[in-house]
Coordinates of C-alpha atoms in Angstrom, one line a residue:
Chain A
M1 CA 2.2 17.4 16.1
A2 CA 2.0 21.1 15.5
L3 CA -0.3 21.4 12.5
P4 CA -4.0 21.4 13.5
L5 CA -6.2 18.5 12.6
R6 CA -8.5 20.7 10.6
Y7 CA -5.5 21.4 8.3
H8 CA -5.1 17.7 7.6
W9 CA -8.8 17.1 7.4
L10 CA -9.3 19.9 4.9
S11 CA -6.2 18.9 2.9
L12 CA -7.6 15.4 2.5
F13 CA -10.6 16.7 0.6
A14 CA -8.6 19.1 -1.6
R15 CA -8.3 16.1 -4.0
K16 CA -11.8 14.7 -3.8
T17 CA -11.7 12.0 -6.4
T18 CA -8.5 10.3 -5.3
T19 CA -9.5 10.6 -1.7
L20 CA -12.9 9.1 -2.3
L21 CA -11.6 6.2 -4.4
T22 CA -9.1 5.4 -1.6
I23 CA -11.8 5.6 1.0
L24 CA -13.9 3.1 -1.0
V25 CA -11.0 0.7 -1.3
I26 CA -10.4 0.8 2.4
A27 CA -14.1 0.5 3.2
A28 CA -14.2 -2.6 1.1
V29 CA -11.3 -4.1 2.9
V30 CA -12.8 -3.3 6.3
G31 CA -16.2 -4.5 5.2
V32 CA -14.8 -7.9 4.3
F33 CA -12.5 -7.9 7.4
G34 CA -15.4 -7.0 9.7
W35 CA -17.6 -9.7 8.2
M36 CA -14.8 -12.3 8.5
M37 CA -14.2 -11.3 12.1
G38 CA -17.9 -11.6 12.8
F39 CA -18.0 -15.0 11.1
H40 CA -14.9 -16.1 13.1
A41 CA -16.4 -14.8 16.4
A42 CA -19.7 -16.5 15.8
L43 CA -18.1 -19.8 14.9
R44 CA -15.7 -19.6 17.9
D45 CA -18.5 -18.7 20.2
S46 CA -20.6 -21.5 18.9
L47 CA -17.9 -24.0 19.3
S48 CA -16.6 -22.7 22.6
V49 CA -20.0 -23.1 24.1
A50 CA -19.6 -26.8 23.2
G51 CA -16.4 -27.0 25.0
D52 CA -17.4 -28.9 28.1
S53 CA -14.2 -30.6 29.3
R54 CA -16.2 -32.7 31.8
K55 CA -18.2 -34.4 29.0
L56 CA -16.8 -37.2 26.9
I57 CA -18.0 -38.1 23.4
V58 CA -17.4 -41.8 22.7
I59 CA -17.4 -43.2 19.2
K60 CA -16.3 -46.4 17.4
R61 CA -12.6 -47.0 17.1
G62 CA -11.3 -45.8 13.7
S63 CA -14.2 -43.3 13.3
T64 CA -13.5 -39.6 13.0
A65 CA -17.0 -38.3 13.9
E66 CA -20.3 -39.3 15.3
S67 CA -21.7 -39.4 11.8
N68 CA -19.4 -42.2 10.7
S69 CA -19.4 -44.1 13.9
A70 CA -21.5 -47.1 15.0
V71 CA -21.5 -48.3 18.6
S72 CA -23.3 -51.5 19.3
P73 CA -25.6 -51.8 22.4
E74 CA -23.0 -54.3 23.8
E75 CA -20.2 -51.9 23.4
F76 CA -22.3 -49.2 24.9
N77 CA -23.1 -51.4 27.9
R78 CA -19.4 -51.9 28.5
L79 CA -19.2 -48.2 29.2
H80 CA -21.1 -48.9 32.5
Q81 CA -18.0 -50.5 33.8
L82 CA -16.5 -47.0 34.1
S83 CA -16.5 -46.0 37.7
D84 CA -15.5 -42.4 37.1
V85 CA -18.8 -41.4 35.5
Q86 CA -21.1 -39.1 37.4
V87 CA -24.2 -40.7 38.9
D88 CA -27.6 -39.2 38.6
P89 CA -28.8 -38.5 42.2
E90 CA -32.4 -38.9 41.2
T91 CA -32.2 -42.3 39.5
G92 CA -28.9 -43.6 40.8
E93 CA -27.9 -44.3 37.2
R94 CA -24.6 -43.4 35.5
L95 CA -24.9 -40.3 33.3
I96 CA -24.2 -42.0 29.9
S97 CA -26.3 -40.9 27.0
P98 CA -26.7 -43.3 24.0
E99 CA -27.2 -41.2 20.8
M100 CA -27.8 -41.7 17.1
L101 CA -27.0 -39.1 14.5
V102 CA -28.6 -38.9 11.0
Q103 CA -29.1 -36.0 8.6
V104 CA -32.2 -34.5 7.0
S105 CA -32.1 -32.1 4.1
L106 CA -34.0 -28.8 4.8
P107 CA -34.5 -25.6 2.9
R108 CA -32.5 -22.5 4.0
L109 CA -34.8 -19.6 4.9
R110 CA -32.3 -16.9 4.0
D111 CA -32.6 -17.7 0.3
G112 CA -36.2 -18.5 0.4
G113 CA -35.7 -22.2 0.2
A114 CA -33.7 -22.1 -3.0
T115 CA -30.9 -24.2 -1.4
F116 CA -30.9 -27.0 1.1
A117 CA -28.7 -27.9 4.0
N118 CA -28.0 -31.1 5.9
V119 CA -29.4 -30.7 9.4
A120 CA -28.4 -33.1 12.1
V121 CA -31.1 -35.2 13.7
R122 CA -30.1 -36.7 17.0
G123 CA -31.9 -39.6 18.7
V124 CA -31.7 -39.2 22.5
T125 CA -33.1 -40.5 25.7
K126 CA -34.0 -38.3 28.6
S127 CA -30.5 -38.8 30.0
A128 CA -29.2 -36.6 27.2
F129 CA -30.7 -33.6 28.9
K130 CA -28.5 -34.3 32.0
V131 CA -25.3 -35.1 30.2
H132 CA -25.6 -32.1 27.8
Q133 CA -26.0 -29.5 30.6
N134 CA -26.0 -26.5 28.3
V135 CA -29.2 -27.8 26.6
S136 CA -32.2 -26.1 27.9
F137 CA -35.7 -27.4 27.2
A138 CA -38.8 -26.4 29.1
G139 CA -41.1 -29.2 27.9
N140 CA -41.4 -32.9 28.8
R141 CA -37.9 -34.4 28.5
T142 CA -39.3 -37.9 27.7
L143 CA -39.9 -37.3 24.0
G144 CA -42.9 -39.0 22.4
S145 CA -42.2 -41.6 19.7
R146 CA -43.3 -39.4 16.8
E147 CA -42.2 -36.1 18.3
V148 CA -39.1 -34.0 17.8
I149 CA -37.8 -30.8 19.3
V150 CA -35.8 -28.3 17.3
G151 CA -32.8 -26.2 18.3
R152 CA -33.4 -22.5 18.1
A153 CA -30.6 -21.8 15.7
A154 CA -32.0 -24.5 13.3
A155 CA -35.5 -23.1 13.6
E156 CA -34.3 -19.6 12.7
Q157 CA -32.4 -20.7 9.7
F158 CA -34.2 -23.7 8.1
G159 CA -37.7 -24.0 6.8
G160 CA -40.5 -26.3 8.0
L161 CA -39.5 -26.2 11.6
E162 CA -42.4 -24.3 13.2
I163 CA -44.0 -25.9 16.3
G164 CA -47.0 -27.9 15.1
E165 CA -45.5 -28.7 11.7
T166 CA -44.4 -32.2 10.8
I167 CA -41.1 -33.2 9.4
N168 CA -40.6 -36.4 7.4
L169 CA -37.8 -38.6 8.8
G170 CA -36.7 -42.2 8.5
H171 CA -35.7 -44.1 5.4
G172 CA -37.3 -42.5 2.3
G173 CA -38.6 -39.8 4.5
I174 CA -41.9 -41.6 5.1
R175 CA -42.2 -41.2 8.9
P176 CA -43.8 -37.9 9.9
Y177 CA -42.6 -36.4 13.2
E178 CA -44.4 -33.5 14.9
I179 CA -42.4 -30.6 16.1
T180 CA -43.5 -30.0 19.7
G181 CA -40.9 -27.5 21.0
Y182 CA -37.7 -25.6 20.8
F183 CA -34.6 -26.0 22.8
S184 CA -31.5 -23.9 23.3
A185 CA -27.9 -24.9 23.9
D186 CA -26.3 -21.5 24.7
G187 CA -25.7 -21.0 20.9
G188 CA -23.5 -24.1 20.7
P189 CA -23.5 -26.6 17.8
M190 CA -26.4 -28.7 19.3
E191 CA -28.7 -25.7 18.8
S192 CA -28.4 -26.4 15.1
E193 CA -29.9 -29.9 15.6
I194 CA -33.2 -31.7 15.8
W195 CA -33.7 -34.1 18.7
G196 CA -36.1 -37.0 18.8
D197 CA -36.7 -40.1 20.8
L198 CA -33.7 -42.5 20.3
H199 CA -35.6 -45.7 19.9
S200 CA -38.2 -44.3 17.6
L201 CA -35.6 -42.8 15.3
M202 CA -33.5 -46.0 15.3
N203 CA -36.6 -47.8 14.3
S204 CA -37.4 -45.3 11.6
Y205 CA -33.9 -45.5 10.1
N206 CA -33.6 -49.3 10.6
R207 CA -30.6 -48.8 12.8
S208 CA -29.5 -51.3 15.4
R209 CA -26.4 -49.4 16.6
Y210 CA -25.9 -46.0 18.2
S211 CA -23.7 -43.4 16.6
S212 CA -22.1 -42.4 19.9
A213 CA -22.4 -42.1 23.6
S214 CA -21.9 -39.0 25.7
L215 CA -21.0 -39.3 29.3
R216 CA -20.4 -36.9 32.2
L217 CA -17.3 -37.3 34.3
G218 CA -17.7 -37.6 38.0
D219 CA -16.2 -35.1 40.4
G220 CA -12.4 -35.4 40.5
A221 CA -12.3 -37.9 37.7
D222 CA -9.4 -37.5 35.3
A223 CA -10.5 -37.3 31.7
K224 CA -7.3 -38.7 30.4
S225 CA -7.3 -41.8 32.5
V226 CA -11.0 -42.4 31.7
L227 CA -10.3 -42.1 28.0
E228 CA -7.4 -44.6 28.4
R229 CA -9.8 -47.1 29.9
I230 CA -12.4 -46.4 27.1
E231 CA -9.7 -47.2 24.6
G232 CA -8.4 -50.1 26.5
P233 CA -9.1 -53.8 25.9
A234 CA -12.1 -54.0 28.1
I235 CA -14.2 -51.4 26.2
Q236 CA -12.4 -50.9 22.9
L237 CA -14.0 -47.7 21.8
T238 CA -12.5 -44.3 21.5
G239 CA -13.4 -40.9 22.7
A240 CA -12.5 -37.3 23.5
T241 CA -13.6 -34.5 25.7
E242 CA -16.2 -32.4 24.0
T243 CA -13.7 -29.5 23.9
D244 CA -11.2 -31.7 22.0
Y245 CA -13.9 -33.3 19.8
W246 CA -15.1 -30.0 18.5
D247 CA -11.6 -28.6 18.3
G248 CA -10.9 -31.5 15.9
Q249 CA -14.1 -31.0 14.0
A250 CA -13.2 -27.3 13.7
K251 CA -10.0 -27.9 11.6
W252 CA -11.9 -27.3 8.4
I253 CA -13.2 -24.1 9.9
R254 CA -9.7 -23.0 10.7
I255 CA -8.7 -23.7 7.1
Y256 CA -11.6 -21.6 5.9
I257 CA -10.7 -18.8 8.2
G258 CA -7.1 -19.1 7.2
I259 CA -8.1 -18.6 3.5
A260 CA -10.4 -15.7 4.4
G261 CA -7.5 -14.2 6.5
G262 CA -5.2 -14.6 3.5
L263 CA -7.8 -12.8 1.4
V264 CA -8.0 -10.0 3.9
A265 CA -4.2 -9.8 4.0
V266 CA -4.0 -9.5 0.2
M267 CA -6.8 -6.8 0.3
S268 CA -5.0 -5.0 3.1
L269 CA -1.8 -5.0 1.0
A270 CA -3.8 -3.5 -1.9
A271 CA -5.2 -0.9 0.5
V272 CA -1.6 -0.1 1.6
F273 CA -0.7 0.5 -2.1
S274 CA -3.8 2.5 -2.7
I275 CA -3.1 4.7 0.3
A276 CA 0.6 5.0 -0.7
N277 CA -0.4 6.0 -4.2
T278 CA -2.8 8.6 -2.8
M279 CA -0.3 9.9 -0.4
Y280 CA 2.4 10.1 -3.1
S281 CA 0.2 12.2 -5.2
M282 CA -0.7 14.4 -2.2
V283 CA 3.0 14.9 -1.5
A284 CA 3.7 15.7 -5.1
G285 CA 0.8 18.1 -5.3
R286 CA 1.9 19.9 -2.2
T287 CA 5.7 20.2 -2.7
R288 CA 5.7 24.0 -2.4
E289 CA 3.3 23.9 0.5
V290 CA 5.7 21.5 2.3
A291 CA 8.6 23.8 1.4
M292 CA 6.7 26.8 2.8
L293 CA 6.0 24.9 6.0
R294 CA 9.7 23.9 6.3
T295 CA 10.7 27.6 5.6
I296 CA 8.5 29.0 8.3
G297 CA 9.9 26.6 10.9
Y298 CA 8.2 23.2 10.7
S299 CA 10.6 20.3 11.1
G300 CA 10.9 17.3 8.8
G301 CA 9.5 15.2 11.6
Q302 CA 6.4 17.4 11.9
V303 CA 5.8 17.2 8.1
L304 CA 6.2 13.4 8.2
W305 CA 3.7 13.0 11.1
G306 CA 1.4 15.4 9.3
F307 CA 1.2 13.1 6.3
V308 CA 0.9 10.0 8.5
I309 CA -2.0 11.7 10.4
E310 CA -3.7 12.5 7.1
S311 CA -3.3 8.9 5.9
V312 CA -4.7 7.5 9.2
L313 CA -7.6 9.9 9.0
L314 CA -8.3 8.8 5.5
S315 CA -8.1 5.1 6.6
L316 CA -10.3 5.7 9.6
I317 CA -13.0 7.3 7.4
G318 CA -12.8 4.2 5.2
G319 CA -12.8 2.0 8.3
V320 CA -15.9 3.6 9.7
L321 CA -17.7 3.4 6.4
G322 CA -16.6 -0.2 6.0
C323 CA -18.0 -1.1 9.5
L324 CA -21.2 0.7 8.7
A325 CA -21.5 -1.1 5.3
C326 CA -20.8 -4.4 7.0
G327 CA -23.4 -3.8 9.7
A328 CA -25.9 -2.6 7.1
W329 CA -25.2 -5.7 5.0
L330 CA -25.8 -8.0 7.9
S331 CA -29.0 -6.4 8.9
L332 CA -30.4 -5.9 5.4
V333 CA -29.2 -9.0 3.6
G334 CA -29.1 -11.2 6.7
N335 CA -26.7 -12.2 9.4
T336 CA -27.6 -15.9 9.5
K337 CA -25.0 -18.3 8.1
D338 CA -24.4 -22.0 8.2
M339 CA -21.4 -24.1 7.4
F340 CA -21.2 -27.7 6.3
G341 CA -18.9 -29.9 8.4
A342 CA -16.8 -32.0 6.1
T343 CA -16.4 -34.6 8.8
T344 CA -19.8 -34.4 10.5
F345 CA -21.7 -34.1 7.2
T346 CA -24.1 -31.8 9.1
T347 CA -24.7 -28.1 9.1
L348 CA -23.7 -25.7 11.9
A349 CA -26.0 -22.7 12.0
F350 CA -25.0 -19.4 13.6
K351 CA -25.5 -15.7 13.5
I352 CA -22.8 -13.2 12.5
S353 CA -22.9 -9.9 14.2
M354 CA -20.8 -6.8 14.5
N355 CA -19.7 -5.9 18.0
W356 CA -17.5 -3.2 19.4
R357 CA -14.5 -5.6 19.5
I358 CA -14.8 -6.2 15.8
V359 CA -15.2 -2.5 15.1
L360 CA -12.2 -1.7 17.3
A361 CA -10.1 -4.5 15.6
S362 CA -11.2 -3.2 12.1
L363 CA -10.2 0.4 13.0
I364 CA -6.9 -0.8 14.4
L365 CA -6.3 -2.7 11.2
V366 CA -7.0 0.3 9.0
S367 CA -4.9 2.6 11.2
V368 CA -2.0 0.2 10.7
V369 CA -2.7 0.0 7.0
G370 CA -2.9 3.9 7.0
V371 CA 0.5 4.2 8.7
C372 CA 2.1 1.6 6.4
G373 CA 0.7 3.3 3.3
A374 CA 1.8 6.8 4.4
L375 CA 5.3 6.0 5.6
L376 CA 7.3 6.1 2.3
P377 CA 5.5 9.2 0.9
A378 CA 5.7 10.9 4.3
V379 CA 9.5 10.2 4.5
R380 CA 9.8 11.7 1.0
A381 CA 8.0 14.8 2.1
A382 CA 10.1 15.1 5.2
R383 CA 13.3 14.8 3.2
L384 CA 12.2 17.3 0.6
E385 CA 15.0 19.6 -0.5
I386 CA 13.5 22.9 0.6
V387 CA 15.6 25.1 -1.7
A388 CA 15.0 22.9 -4.7
A389 CA 11.2 22.9 -4.0
L390 CA 11.1 26.7 -3.7
R391 CA 12.8 27.0 -7.1
E392 CA 10.2 24.7 -8.8
P393 CA 8.3 26.6 -11.5
Chain B
M13 CA 9.9 45.2 18.2
S14 CA 13.2 43.5 17.3
A15 CA 15.8 43.5 14.6
A16 CA 19.1 41.7 13.9
D17 CA 22.3 42.6 12.1
I18 CA 23.8 40.3 9.4
E19 CA 27.4 39.5 8.6
L20 CA 28.7 37.3 5.8
R21 CA 32.4 36.5 5.5
E22 CA 34.0 34.8 2.5
V23 CA 30.8 33.0 1.7
R24 CA 31.1 30.4 -1.0
K25 CA 28.4 28.2 -2.4
S26 CA 28.3 25.9 -5.5
Y27 CA 25.7 23.7 -7.0
Y28 CA 26.5 20.5 -8.9
K29 CA 24.9 19.4 -12.1
D30 CA 25.9 16.0 -13.4
R31 CA 28.9 16.2 -11.2
L32 CA 29.9 19.5 -12.7
E33 CA 30.5 22.3 -10.1
I34 CA 28.6 25.5 -10.8
P35 CA 29.9 28.2 -8.5
V36 CA 27.1 30.5 -7.4
L37 CA 28.6 32.6 -4.6
Q38 CA 32.3 33.2 -4.7
G39 CA 33.7 34.6 -1.4
L40 CA 31.0 37.2 -0.5
D41 CA 31.5 39.6 2.3
L42 CA 28.5 41.6 3.5
E43 CA 27.4 43.5 6.6
I44 CA 23.8 44.6 7.1
E45 CA 23.0 46.7 10.1
A46 CA 20.0 45.9 12.3
G47 CA 16.9 47.8 10.9
E48 CA 18.4 48.2 7.4
Y49 CA 16.3 47.8 4.3
V50 CA 18.4 46.2 1.6
A51 CA 17.5 45.3 -2.0
L52 CA 19.4 42.7 -3.9
M53 CA 19.4 43.0 -7.6
G54 CA 21.2 41.2 -10.4
P55 CA 20.6 39.0 -13.4
S56 CA 19.1 35.6 -13.2
G57 CA 21.6 33.1 -11.9
S58 CA 23.7 35.8 -10.2
G59 CA 23.1 34.1 -6.7
K60 CA 20.5 36.5 -5.2
S61 CA 18.1 33.7 -4.2
T62 CA 20.9 31.5 -3.0
L63 CA 22.1 34.3 -0.8
L64 CA 18.6 34.8 0.6
H65 CA 18.3 31.1 1.3
L66 CA 21.6 31.2 3.2
L67 CA 20.4 34.1 5.3
A68 CA 17.3 32.2 6.1
G69 CA 19.3 29.1 7.1
L70 CA 17.5 27.0 4.4
D71 CA 20.9 26.1 3.1
R72 CA 24.5 26.1 4.4
P73 CA 27.5 27.7 2.7
D74 CA 30.3 25.5 1.3
G75 CA 32.7 27.9 3.0
G76 CA 32.8 31.1 5.0
S77 CA 30.4 32.2 7.7
V78 CA 26.9 33.6 7.9
R79 CA 25.9 35.3 11.1
V80 CA 22.4 36.6 11.6
G81 CA 22.0 38.3 15.0
E82 CA 23.7 35.9 17.4
A83 CA 23.3 32.9 15.2
H84 CA 26.2 31.4 13.3
L85 CA 24.3 29.5 10.7
E86 CA 27.2 27.8 9.1
S87 CA 27.8 25.7 12.2
M88 CA 24.2 24.9 13.1
S89 CA 22.5 21.6 12.4
E90 CA 19.4 21.5 10.2
R91 CA 17.2 21.0 13.3
E92 CA 18.8 24.0 15.0
R93 CA 18.4 26.2 11.9
T94 CA 14.8 25.1 11.5
R95 CA 14.0 26.1 15.1
W96 CA 16.0 29.3 14.8
R97 CA 14.2 30.2 11.6
S98 CA 10.8 29.9 13.2
R99 CA 11.7 32.4 15.8
H100 CA 13.9 34.9 13.9
I101 CA 13.0 34.9 10.2
G102 CA 9.9 36.0 8.4
F103 CA 9.9 34.8 4.8
V104 CA 7.8 36.3 1.9
F105 CA 7.7 34.3 -1.3
Q106 CA 7.0 35.5 -4.8
M107 CA 4.0 33.1 -5.2
Y108 CA 2.7 33.6 -1.6
Y109 CA 2.5 29.9 -0.9
L110 CA -0.7 30.1 1.1
V111 CA -2.4 26.9 2.1
P112 CA -5.5 26.8 -0.2
V113 CA -7.8 25.0 2.3
L114 CA -7.2 27.4 5.1
T115 CA -8.6 30.9 5.7
A116 CA -6.4 34.0 5.7
Q117 CA -6.5 33.9 9.5
Q118 CA -5.6 30.2 9.7
N119 CA -2.7 30.7 7.2
V120 CA -1.3 33.6 9.4
E121 CA -1.7 31.4 12.5
L122 CA 0.5 28.6 11.0
P123 CA 3.9 29.8 12.4
L124 CA 2.4 30.4 15.8
L125 CA 1.4 26.8 16.2
L126 CA 5.1 26.0 16.7
F127 CA 5.1 28.0 19.9
R128 CA 3.7 27.2 23.3
M129 CA 1.0 29.8 23.2
S130 CA -2.7 30.0 24.3
S131 CA -5.3 30.2 21.5
A132 CA -6.4 33.6 22.9
E133 CA -2.8 34.9 22.5
R134 CA -2.6 33.4 19.0
R135 CA -5.9 35.0 18.0
E136 CA -4.6 38.4 19.3
R137 CA -1.4 38.1 17.4
V138 CA -3.1 37.0 14.2
G139 CA -5.5 39.9 14.6
T140 CA -2.7 42.3 15.0
A141 CA -0.8 41.0 11.9
L142 CA -3.9 41.1 9.8
D143 CA -4.5 44.6 11.0
V144 CA -1.0 45.7 10.1
V145 CA -1.5 44.5 6.5
G146 CA -5.1 45.9 6.4
L147 CA -6.9 42.6 5.9
T148 CA -8.9 42.3 9.1
D149 CA -12.2 42.2 7.1
R150 CA -10.8 39.3 4.9
A151 CA -9.7 37.1 7.8
D152 CA -12.2 34.4 7.0
H153 CA -11.6 34.3 3.3
R154 CA -9.7 31.5 1.7
P155 CA -6.9 32.2 -0.8
N156 CA -9.1 31.6 -3.8
Q157 CA -11.4 34.3 -2.5
L158 CA -8.6 36.9 -2.4
S159 CA -6.9 39.0 -5.0
G160 CA -3.2 38.5 -5.7
G161 CA -2.3 41.6 -3.7
E162 CA -4.4 40.4 -0.8
E163 CA -2.8 37.0 -0.9
Q164 CA 0.6 38.6 -0.7
R165 CA -0.5 40.7 2.2
V166 CA -1.7 37.6 4.0
A167 CA 1.7 36.1 3.3
I168 CA 3.4 39.2 4.8
A169 CA 1.1 38.9 7.8
R170 CA 2.2 35.3 8.2
A171 CA 5.9 36.4 8.0
I172 CA 5.5 39.1 10.7
V173 CA 3.1 37.3 13.1
T174 CA 6.0 35.8 15.1
D175 CA 7.7 39.3 15.3
P176 CA 10.9 38.1 13.6
D177 CA 14.2 40.0 13.6
V178 CA 14.6 39.8 9.9
I179 CA 12.2 39.7 7.0
L180 CA 13.4 38.1 3.8
A181 CA 11.4 38.6 0.6
D182 CA 12.1 36.8 -2.6
E183 CA 10.6 38.7 -5.5
P184 CA 7.5 39.8 -3.4
T185 CA 6.1 41.8 -6.2
G186 CA 7.1 39.5 -9.1
D187 CA 3.6 38.3 -9.6
L188 CA 1.7 41.5 -9.1
D189 CA 0.6 44.5 -11.2
A190 CA 2.1 47.9 -10.7
K191 CA -0.6 49.3 -8.4
T192 CA -0.7 46.2 -6.1
S193 CA 3.1 46.0 -6.1
S194 CA 3.2 49.5 -4.9
E195 CA 0.9 48.6 -2.0
I196 CA 3.0 45.7 -1.0
L197 CA 6.2 47.8 -1.1
D198 CA 4.5 50.4 1.0
L199 CA 3.8 47.7 3.5
L200 CA 7.4 46.4 3.6
Q201 CA 8.6 50.0 4.0
L202 CA 6.2 50.5 6.9
L203 CA 7.5 47.3 8.5
N204 CA 11.0 48.7 8.2
S205 CA 10.3 52.3 9.2
E206 CA 7.6 51.8 11.9
F207 CA 8.6 48.4 13.3
G208 CA 12.4 48.6 12.7
K209 CA 12.6 45.2 11.0
T210 CA 15.7 44.3 9.0
I211 CA 14.5 43.7 5.5
V212 CA 16.4 42.0 2.7
I213 CA 14.5 41.9 -0.6
V214 CA 15.5 40.1 -3.8
T215 CA 14.0 41.8 -6.8
H216 CA 14.2 42.4 -10.5
D217 CA 11.9 45.4 -10.2
Q218 CA 13.6 48.7 -10.1
R219 CA 10.6 50.3 -8.4
A220 CA 10.9 47.8 -5.6
A221 CA 14.6 48.3 -5.3
D222 CA 14.1 52.1 -5.1
R223 CA 12.2 51.7 -1.9
A224 CA 15.3 50.2 -0.2
R225 CA 17.9 52.4 1.6
R226 CA 20.7 50.2 0.2
L227 CA 21.0 48.5 -3.1
L228 CA 23.4 45.6 -3.7
H229 CA 24.1 44.5 -7.3
L230 CA 25.1 40.9 -7.5
D231 CA 26.6 39.4 -10.6
K232 CA 28.3 36.0 -11.1
G233 CA 28.5 35.5 -7.3
V234 CA 30.2 38.7 -6.3
F235 CA 28.9 42.1 -5.4
E236 CA 29.3 44.5 -8.3
R237 CA 28.0 47.6 -6.6
D238 CA 26.8 48.6 -3.1
E239 CA 24.8 51.8 -3.2
A240 CA 23.5 53.6 -0.2
R241 CA 20.5 55.6 -1.3
Q242 CA 17.6 57.8 -0.3
A243 CA 14.6 55.5 -0.3
S244 CA 11.7 56.7 -2.4
S245 CA 8.6 57.5 -0.4
A246 CA 5.5 55.5 -0.6
S247 CA 3.2 56.2 -3.5

């Protein structure tokens, strides 16, 4: 590089309209890309928090998720045959948590309650707090019969979940439950749930079966062999480590992200064409300037890099604007988001945020877009016939 | 202060249009001594600019040899000629070709950016070049804030800032009025007489040609006349 950056910088703005339009296209691409990356990161973080490989989720054979599973108390009791389950040192009981999962429809706060989301209501016993070790709740872990506690992510995104308020659960929504506290789960999927006493909720929903059981493996226990026993003739259920369970549930999220990624790829291609168009017009408008530079001793390579640098500068301006726009959008319009699980039939709530990794990834993306867009016009400039260009009228 | 002699032997150059060969230079021989001031005249299409481009190493002859100083341009690669040009040739264009977004000072600095040189040394050289062309007070002006004559003077400062051996000028007064042309020609004459630069100027303007100490008439790719003359003094 021999030409100073100020030359490239100032040259960019010699054609204001074209430059600004290109910057806007790039900013739009980066805005969407940044939002998608933030969305992906928030989902990934939420699901990775749930990835406890020492915890097994057990459901009915043939079921795909807790929401369509029914485990009878007899089947549940057979799980106590498993010797590789961790024992609670306080009670001497095996750490197996029977759970029931239902949904309740609640208004979304982000649109002022105009739309509703299915929020998971989980019936638990106090053993759940020991099996699900990422769940943190400061209050009494023996939940009262008409009490529920609410995950922080759910409380932030859905209406009617303030402490002291009541929520109507049970068949026909006729059983009021008082909200007595909030719990956290390191931002994992359980933080989007409402927890209540298992037996009370089973009674309210006229259920005689659990949805699932969660158990914590003992030290040194091999998850694979425990799962083989769970699926064997003695127990006849099925299960997965929590990591695998949520990985399976996340398939639809991967499809969503794949579609969004495809959209970004198409937009990036459009940005490449937009930049290429701008750079072609810059090269065409500066033919004699390039010829002058070649005449006074600049090489074709230096000219080529000059246009690539201009293109990357252009892209980076768009990139920074896009990141700022995305950040502004998230803070002004809202960074809360929820997604409906097609297999769980419940909603996972999470927060999208821009972080330096996303900004860096966005800027790398636009730099690559800038280089791709500049390459052909820059090669044309570098291969310019100097003598012919000097003769141009 | 440096200058170079020039020697052309049997130089031929043709252009092709729709596969049709158009001979431009047809076996030219020429010797120009170091420090000479030569004007090239001739009708359009006679090969003046082509000759100038060959002397600058912007193009290569189809046959024959072009030597400028120690450089045998016909056998040098494009990369070598580009590098050589940056060190030995100052080129003045009819339309100045200043970069519109840069100031006069920044335009003059452009050739120096190809050299390993401190910014202080670059500043000093740019200052000297602008002083020679009398534009020190216009250093921070952009081309659109300068008159045509001033723009050409900036272009001349850009051509001399690297202290080249040879200055090649292609119709340097072609776009200027008579008074401004005279000022530019004074300047070129000064560069020749005071700084000893070898100057080759292509022109249609008789007044510009009259300033040279040698006048070459080119027609249909061959020299028609080669006149040694007493250069007219500055106006």
